[in-house]
PDB file of C-alpha atoms in Angstrom:
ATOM      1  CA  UNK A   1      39.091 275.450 -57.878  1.00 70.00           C
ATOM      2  CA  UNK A   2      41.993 274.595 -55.740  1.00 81.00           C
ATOM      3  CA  UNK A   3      41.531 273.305 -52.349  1.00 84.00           C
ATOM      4  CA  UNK A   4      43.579 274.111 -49.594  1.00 84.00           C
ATOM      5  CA  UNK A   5      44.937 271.975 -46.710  1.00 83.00           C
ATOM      6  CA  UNK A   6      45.367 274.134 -44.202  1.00 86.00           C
ATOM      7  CA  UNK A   7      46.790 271.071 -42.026  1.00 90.00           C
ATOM      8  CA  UNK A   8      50.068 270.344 -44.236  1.00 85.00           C
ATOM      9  CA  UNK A   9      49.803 273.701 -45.564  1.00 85.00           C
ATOM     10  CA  UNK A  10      49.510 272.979 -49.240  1.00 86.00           C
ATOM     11  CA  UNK A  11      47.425 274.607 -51.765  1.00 88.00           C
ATOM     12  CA  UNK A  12      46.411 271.462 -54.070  1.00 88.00           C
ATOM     13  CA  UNK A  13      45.854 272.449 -57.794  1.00 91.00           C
ATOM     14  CA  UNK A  14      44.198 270.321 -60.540  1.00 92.00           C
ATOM     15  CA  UNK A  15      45.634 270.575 -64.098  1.00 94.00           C
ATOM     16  CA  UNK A  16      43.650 268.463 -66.844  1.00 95.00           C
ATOM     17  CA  UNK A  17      45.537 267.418 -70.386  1.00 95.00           C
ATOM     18  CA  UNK A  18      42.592 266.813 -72.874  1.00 96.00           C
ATOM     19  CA  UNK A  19      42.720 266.190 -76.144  1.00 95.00           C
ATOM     20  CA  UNK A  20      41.870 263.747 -78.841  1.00 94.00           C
ATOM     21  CA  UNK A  21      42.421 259.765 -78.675  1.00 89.00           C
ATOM     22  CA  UNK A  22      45.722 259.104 -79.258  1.00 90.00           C
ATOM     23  CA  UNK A  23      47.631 262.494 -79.155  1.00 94.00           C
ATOM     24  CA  UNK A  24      49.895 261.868 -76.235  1.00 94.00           C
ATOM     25  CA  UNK A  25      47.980 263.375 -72.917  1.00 92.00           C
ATOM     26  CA  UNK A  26      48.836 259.639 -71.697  1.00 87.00           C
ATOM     27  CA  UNK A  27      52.351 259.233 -72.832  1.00 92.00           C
ATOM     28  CA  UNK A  28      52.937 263.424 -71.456  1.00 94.00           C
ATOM     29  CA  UNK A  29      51.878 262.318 -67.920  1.00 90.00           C
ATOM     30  CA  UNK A  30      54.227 259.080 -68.299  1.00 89.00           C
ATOM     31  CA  UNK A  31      57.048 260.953 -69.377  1.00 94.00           C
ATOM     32  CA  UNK A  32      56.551 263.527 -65.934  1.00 92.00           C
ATOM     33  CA  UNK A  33      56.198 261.134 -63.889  1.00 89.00           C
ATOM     34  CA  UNK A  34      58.996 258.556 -65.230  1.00 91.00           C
ATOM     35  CA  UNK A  35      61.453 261.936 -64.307  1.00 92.00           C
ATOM     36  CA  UNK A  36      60.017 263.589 -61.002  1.00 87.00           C
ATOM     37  CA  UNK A  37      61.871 262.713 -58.538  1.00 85.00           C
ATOM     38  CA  UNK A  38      60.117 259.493 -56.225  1.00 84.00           C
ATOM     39  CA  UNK A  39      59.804 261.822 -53.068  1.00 83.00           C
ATOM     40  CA  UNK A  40      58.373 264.596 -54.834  1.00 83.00           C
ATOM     41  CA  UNK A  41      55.264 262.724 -56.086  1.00 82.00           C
ATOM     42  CA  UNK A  42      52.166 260.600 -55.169  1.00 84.00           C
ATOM     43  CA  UNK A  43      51.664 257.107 -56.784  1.00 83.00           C
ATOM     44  CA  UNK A  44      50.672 256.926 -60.625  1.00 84.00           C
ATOM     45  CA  UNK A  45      46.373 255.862 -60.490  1.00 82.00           C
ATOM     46  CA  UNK A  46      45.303 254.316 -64.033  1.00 79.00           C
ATOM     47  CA  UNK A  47      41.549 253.929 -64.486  1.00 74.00           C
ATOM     48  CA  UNK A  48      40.920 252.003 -67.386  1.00 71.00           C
ATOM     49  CA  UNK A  49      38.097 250.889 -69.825  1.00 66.00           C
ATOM     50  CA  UNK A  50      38.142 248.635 -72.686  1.00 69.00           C
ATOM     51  CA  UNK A  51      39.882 251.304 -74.854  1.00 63.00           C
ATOM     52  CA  UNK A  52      41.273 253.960 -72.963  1.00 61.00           C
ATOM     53  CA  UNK A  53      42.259 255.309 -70.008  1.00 62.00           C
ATOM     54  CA  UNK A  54      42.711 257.933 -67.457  1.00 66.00           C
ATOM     55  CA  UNK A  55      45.794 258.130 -65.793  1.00 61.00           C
ATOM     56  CA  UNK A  56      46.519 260.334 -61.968  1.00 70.00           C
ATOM     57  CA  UNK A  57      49.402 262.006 -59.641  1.00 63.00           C
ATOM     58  CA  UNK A  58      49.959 264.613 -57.927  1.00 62.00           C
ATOM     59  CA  UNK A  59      53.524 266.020 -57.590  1.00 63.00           C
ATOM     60  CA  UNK A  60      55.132 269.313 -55.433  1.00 61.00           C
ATOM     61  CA  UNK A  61      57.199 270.833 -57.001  1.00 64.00           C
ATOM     62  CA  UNK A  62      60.025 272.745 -54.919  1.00 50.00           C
ATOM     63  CA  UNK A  63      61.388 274.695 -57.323  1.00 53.00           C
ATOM     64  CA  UNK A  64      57.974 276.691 -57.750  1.00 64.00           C
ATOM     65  CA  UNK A  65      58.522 278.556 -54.108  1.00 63.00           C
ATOM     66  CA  UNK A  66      55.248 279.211 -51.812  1.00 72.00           C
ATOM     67  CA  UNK A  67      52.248 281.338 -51.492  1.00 80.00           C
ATOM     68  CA  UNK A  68      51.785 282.879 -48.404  1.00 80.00           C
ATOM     69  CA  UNK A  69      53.900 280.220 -46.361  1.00 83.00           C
ATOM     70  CA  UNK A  70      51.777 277.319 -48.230  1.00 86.00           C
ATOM     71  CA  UNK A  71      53.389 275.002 -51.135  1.00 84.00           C
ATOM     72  CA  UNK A  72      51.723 274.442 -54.320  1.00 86.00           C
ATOM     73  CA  UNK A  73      50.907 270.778 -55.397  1.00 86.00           C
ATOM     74  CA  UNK A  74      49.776 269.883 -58.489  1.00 89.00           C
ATOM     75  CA  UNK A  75      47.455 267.020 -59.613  1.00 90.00           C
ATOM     76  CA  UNK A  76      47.887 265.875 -62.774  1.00 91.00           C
ATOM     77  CA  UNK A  77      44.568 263.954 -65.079  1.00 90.00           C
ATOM     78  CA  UNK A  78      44.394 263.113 -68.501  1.00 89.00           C
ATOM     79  CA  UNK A  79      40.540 262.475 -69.626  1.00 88.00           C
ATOM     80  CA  UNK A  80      40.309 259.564 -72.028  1.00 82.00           C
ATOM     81  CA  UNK A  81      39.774 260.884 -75.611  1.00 74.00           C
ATOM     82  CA  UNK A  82      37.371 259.030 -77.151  1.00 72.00           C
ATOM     83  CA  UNK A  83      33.471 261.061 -77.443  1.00 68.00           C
ATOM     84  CA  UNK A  84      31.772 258.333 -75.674  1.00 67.00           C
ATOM     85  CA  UNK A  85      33.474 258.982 -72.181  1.00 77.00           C
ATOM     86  CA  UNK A  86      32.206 262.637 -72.723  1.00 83.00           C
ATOM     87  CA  UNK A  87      30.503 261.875 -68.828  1.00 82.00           C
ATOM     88  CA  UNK A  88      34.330 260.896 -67.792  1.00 82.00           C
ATOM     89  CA  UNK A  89      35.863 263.657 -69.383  1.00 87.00           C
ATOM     90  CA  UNK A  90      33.112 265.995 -67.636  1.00 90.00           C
ATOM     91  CA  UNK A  91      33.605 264.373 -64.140  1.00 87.00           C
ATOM     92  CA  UNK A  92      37.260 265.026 -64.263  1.00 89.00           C
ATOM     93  CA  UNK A  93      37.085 268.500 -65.311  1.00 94.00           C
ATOM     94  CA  UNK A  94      35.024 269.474 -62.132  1.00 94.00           C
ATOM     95  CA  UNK A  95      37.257 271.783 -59.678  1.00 94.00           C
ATOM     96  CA  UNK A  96      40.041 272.186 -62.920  1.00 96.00           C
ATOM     97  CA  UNK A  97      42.692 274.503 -62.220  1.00 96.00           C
ATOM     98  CA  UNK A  98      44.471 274.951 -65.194  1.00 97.00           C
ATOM     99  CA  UNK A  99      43.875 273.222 -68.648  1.00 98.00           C
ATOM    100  CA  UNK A 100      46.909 271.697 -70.946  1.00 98.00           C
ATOM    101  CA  UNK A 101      45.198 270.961 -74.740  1.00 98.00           C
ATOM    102  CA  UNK A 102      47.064 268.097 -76.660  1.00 98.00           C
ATOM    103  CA  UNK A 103      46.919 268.205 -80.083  1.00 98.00           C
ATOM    104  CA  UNK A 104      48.328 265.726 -82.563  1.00 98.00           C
ATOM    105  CA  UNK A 105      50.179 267.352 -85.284  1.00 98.00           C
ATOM    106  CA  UNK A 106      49.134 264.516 -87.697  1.00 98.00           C
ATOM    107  CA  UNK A 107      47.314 265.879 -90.857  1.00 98.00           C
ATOM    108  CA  UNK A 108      44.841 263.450 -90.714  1.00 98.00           C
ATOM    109  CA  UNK A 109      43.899 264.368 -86.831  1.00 97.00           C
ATOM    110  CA  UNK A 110      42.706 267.921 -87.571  1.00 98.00           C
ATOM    111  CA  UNK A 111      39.073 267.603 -87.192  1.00 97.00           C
ATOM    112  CA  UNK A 112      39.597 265.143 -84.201  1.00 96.00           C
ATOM    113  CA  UNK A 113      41.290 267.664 -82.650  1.00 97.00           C
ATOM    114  CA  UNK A 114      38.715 270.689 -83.536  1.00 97.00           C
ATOM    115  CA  UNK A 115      36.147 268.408 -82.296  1.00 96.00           C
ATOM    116  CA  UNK A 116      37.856 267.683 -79.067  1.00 95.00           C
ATOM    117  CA  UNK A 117      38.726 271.417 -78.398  1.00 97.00           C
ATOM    118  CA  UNK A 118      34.738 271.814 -78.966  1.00 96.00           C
ATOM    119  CA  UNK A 119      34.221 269.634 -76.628  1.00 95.00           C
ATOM    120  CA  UNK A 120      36.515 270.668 -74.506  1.00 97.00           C
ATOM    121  CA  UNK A 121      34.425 274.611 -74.429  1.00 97.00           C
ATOM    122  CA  UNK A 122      31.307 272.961 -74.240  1.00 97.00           C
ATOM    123  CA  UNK A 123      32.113 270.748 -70.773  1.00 96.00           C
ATOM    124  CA  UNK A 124      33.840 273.526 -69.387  1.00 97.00           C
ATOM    125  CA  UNK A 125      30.653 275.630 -70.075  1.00 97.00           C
ATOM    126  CA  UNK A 126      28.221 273.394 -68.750  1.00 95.00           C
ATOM    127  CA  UNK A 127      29.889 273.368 -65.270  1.00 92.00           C
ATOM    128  CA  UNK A 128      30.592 277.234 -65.305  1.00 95.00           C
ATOM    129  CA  UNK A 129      33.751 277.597 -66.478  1.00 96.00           C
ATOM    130  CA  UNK A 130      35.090 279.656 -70.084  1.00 97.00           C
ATOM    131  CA  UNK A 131      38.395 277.912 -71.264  1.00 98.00           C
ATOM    132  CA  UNK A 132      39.463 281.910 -72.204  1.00 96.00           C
ATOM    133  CA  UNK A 133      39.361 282.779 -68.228  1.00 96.00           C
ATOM    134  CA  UNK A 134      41.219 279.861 -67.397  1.00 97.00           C
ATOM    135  CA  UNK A 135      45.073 278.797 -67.401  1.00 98.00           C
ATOM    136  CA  UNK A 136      45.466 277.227 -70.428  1.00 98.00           C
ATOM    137  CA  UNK A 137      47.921 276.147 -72.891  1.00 98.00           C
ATOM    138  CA  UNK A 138      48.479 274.459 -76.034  1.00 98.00           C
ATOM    139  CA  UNK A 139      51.198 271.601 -77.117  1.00 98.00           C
ATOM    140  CA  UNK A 140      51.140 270.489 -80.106  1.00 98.00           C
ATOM    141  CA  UNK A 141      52.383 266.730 -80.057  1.00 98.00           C
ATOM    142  CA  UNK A 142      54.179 264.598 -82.510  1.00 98.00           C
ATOM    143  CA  UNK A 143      56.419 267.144 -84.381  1.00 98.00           C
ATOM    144  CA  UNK A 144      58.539 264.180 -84.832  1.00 97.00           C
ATOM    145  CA  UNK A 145      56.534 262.474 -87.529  1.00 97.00           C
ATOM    146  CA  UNK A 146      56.221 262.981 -91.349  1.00 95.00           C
ATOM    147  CA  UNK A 147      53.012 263.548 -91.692  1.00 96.00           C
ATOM    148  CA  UNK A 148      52.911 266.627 -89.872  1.00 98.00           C
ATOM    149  CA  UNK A 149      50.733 269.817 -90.773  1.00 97.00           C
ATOM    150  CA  UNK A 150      52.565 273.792 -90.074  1.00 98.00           C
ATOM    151  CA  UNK A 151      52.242 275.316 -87.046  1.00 98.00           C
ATOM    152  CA  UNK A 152      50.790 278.233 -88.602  1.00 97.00           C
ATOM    153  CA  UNK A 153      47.810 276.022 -89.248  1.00 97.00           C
ATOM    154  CA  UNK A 154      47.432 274.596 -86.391  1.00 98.00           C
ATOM    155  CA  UNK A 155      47.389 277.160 -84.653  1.00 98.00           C
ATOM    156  CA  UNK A 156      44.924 278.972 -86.987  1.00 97.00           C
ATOM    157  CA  UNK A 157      42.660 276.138 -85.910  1.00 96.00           C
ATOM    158  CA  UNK A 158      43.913 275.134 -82.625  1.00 97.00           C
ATOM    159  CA  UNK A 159      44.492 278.347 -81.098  1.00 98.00           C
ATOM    160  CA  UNK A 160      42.928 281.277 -82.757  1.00 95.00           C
ATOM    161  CA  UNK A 161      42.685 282.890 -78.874  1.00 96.00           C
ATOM    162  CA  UNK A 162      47.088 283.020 -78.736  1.00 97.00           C
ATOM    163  CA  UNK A 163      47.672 281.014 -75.546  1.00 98.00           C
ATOM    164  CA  UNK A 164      50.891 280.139 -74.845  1.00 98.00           C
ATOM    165  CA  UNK A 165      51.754 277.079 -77.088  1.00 98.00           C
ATOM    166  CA  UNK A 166      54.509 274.816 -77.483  1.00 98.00           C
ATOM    167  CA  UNK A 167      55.670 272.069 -80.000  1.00 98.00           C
ATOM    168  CA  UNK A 168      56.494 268.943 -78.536  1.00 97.00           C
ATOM    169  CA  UNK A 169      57.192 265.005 -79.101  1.00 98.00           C
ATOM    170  CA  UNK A 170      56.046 263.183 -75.614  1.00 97.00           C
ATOM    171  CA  UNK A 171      57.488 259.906 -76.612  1.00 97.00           C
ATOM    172  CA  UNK A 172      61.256 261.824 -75.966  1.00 98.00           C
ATOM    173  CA  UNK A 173      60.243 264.271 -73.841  1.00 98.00           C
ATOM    174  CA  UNK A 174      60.053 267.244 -75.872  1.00 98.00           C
ATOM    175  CA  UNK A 175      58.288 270.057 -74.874  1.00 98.00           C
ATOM    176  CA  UNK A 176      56.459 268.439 -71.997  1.00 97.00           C
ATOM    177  CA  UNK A 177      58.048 270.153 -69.152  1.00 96.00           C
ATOM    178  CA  UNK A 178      57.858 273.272 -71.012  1.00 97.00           C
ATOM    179  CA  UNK A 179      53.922 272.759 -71.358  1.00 98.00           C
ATOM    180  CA  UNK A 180      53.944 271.824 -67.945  1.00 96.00           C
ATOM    181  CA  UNK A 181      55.944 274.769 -65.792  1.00 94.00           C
ATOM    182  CA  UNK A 182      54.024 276.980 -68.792  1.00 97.00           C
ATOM    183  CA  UNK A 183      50.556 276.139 -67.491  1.00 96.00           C
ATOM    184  CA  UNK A 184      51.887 275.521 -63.630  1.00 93.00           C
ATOM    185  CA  UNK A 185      53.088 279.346 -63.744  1.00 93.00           C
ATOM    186  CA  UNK A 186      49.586 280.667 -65.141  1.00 96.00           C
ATOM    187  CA  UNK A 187      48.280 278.590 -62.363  1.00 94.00           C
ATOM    188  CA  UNK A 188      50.174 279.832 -59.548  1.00 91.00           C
ATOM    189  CA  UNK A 189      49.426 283.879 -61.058  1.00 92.00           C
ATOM    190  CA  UNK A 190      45.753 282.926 -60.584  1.00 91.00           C
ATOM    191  CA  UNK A 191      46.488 282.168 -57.439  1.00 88.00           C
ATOM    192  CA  UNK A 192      48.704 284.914 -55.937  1.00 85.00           C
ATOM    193  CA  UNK A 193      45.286 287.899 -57.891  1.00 84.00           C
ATOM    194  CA  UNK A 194      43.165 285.521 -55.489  1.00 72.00           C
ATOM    195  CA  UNK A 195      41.187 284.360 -57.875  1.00 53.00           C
TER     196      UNK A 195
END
């Protein structure tokens, strides 16, 4: 749920990129922050553990206007991907705003990312939440490689409910300010219903 700060009059909005190990929630929220502007975001937190980690910042954006006279900042997470931070992923996904799903477009990452989309229902469940009532898109990440499955069947596994989705290679840049502003705007329509 987004909290409000009634003091510098800013609605503050958590968006969460999950997704298997290794898809590119990491390298998304390095590519953001490596082009927002320096005065329009927080510092960059990394929390790591032997083999992953979870990377933090918050950003305002200005071109995304106000709500009632307050701006709209958004705090961006990745959880790490591996199953045995499932408590992690769960802790971050408390007060979640708006979800962004990575999914690696390799052929060979298919049931790691079924299983992480899973898991990704299931944590939202246990604290309340139903990823279909939420803001929530879908990139799918790596177009740039070989191996590569269509994204007619990805999709048919990835995103049987139709959610806005969008192709994407994070290492350039592709597609992750589309996925962003995409998930930001579904975010910010939440907002104005009163939800």
């Amino acid at each position: 749920m987004s909290f409000i700060n009634y003091a510098s009059r800013e609605i503050n909005c958590k968006i969460v990129y999950y997704g298997p190990g290794l898809c590119g929630k990491t390298t998304n929220l390095q590519y953001i922050y490596q082009k927002t502007a320096p005065d329009a975001k927080g510092k960059m937190i990394s929390l790591a553990t032997e083999t992953e980690r979870t990377l933090f910042f918050d950003f305002l954006p200005l071109a995304l206007g106000e709500i009632r006279g307050f701006k709209t900042r958004f705090h961006l997470y990745t959880v790490p991907g591996q199953v045995f931070y499932d408590a992690s992923r769960k802790l971050i996904l408390k007060g979640v705003d708006g979800v962004v799903f990575v999914a690696d477009s390799q052929e060979e990452r298919m049931d790691a990312n079924v299983e992480s989309l899973d898991n990704l229902r299931f944590n939202l469940k246990e604290q309340g939440y139903d990823l279909d009532k939420l803001p929530y898109v879908v990139q799918y990440n790596k177009r740039d490689l070989d191996n590569i499955v269509s994204i007619e069947e990805l999709r048919r596994e990835i995103n049987p409910t139709n959610v806005p989705e969008f192709t994407g290679c994070a290492t350039t840049g592709e597609g992750v300010f589309e996925t962003l502003k995409a998930v930001a705007k579904l975010i910010l329509i939440d907002l104005k219903k009163g939800k």
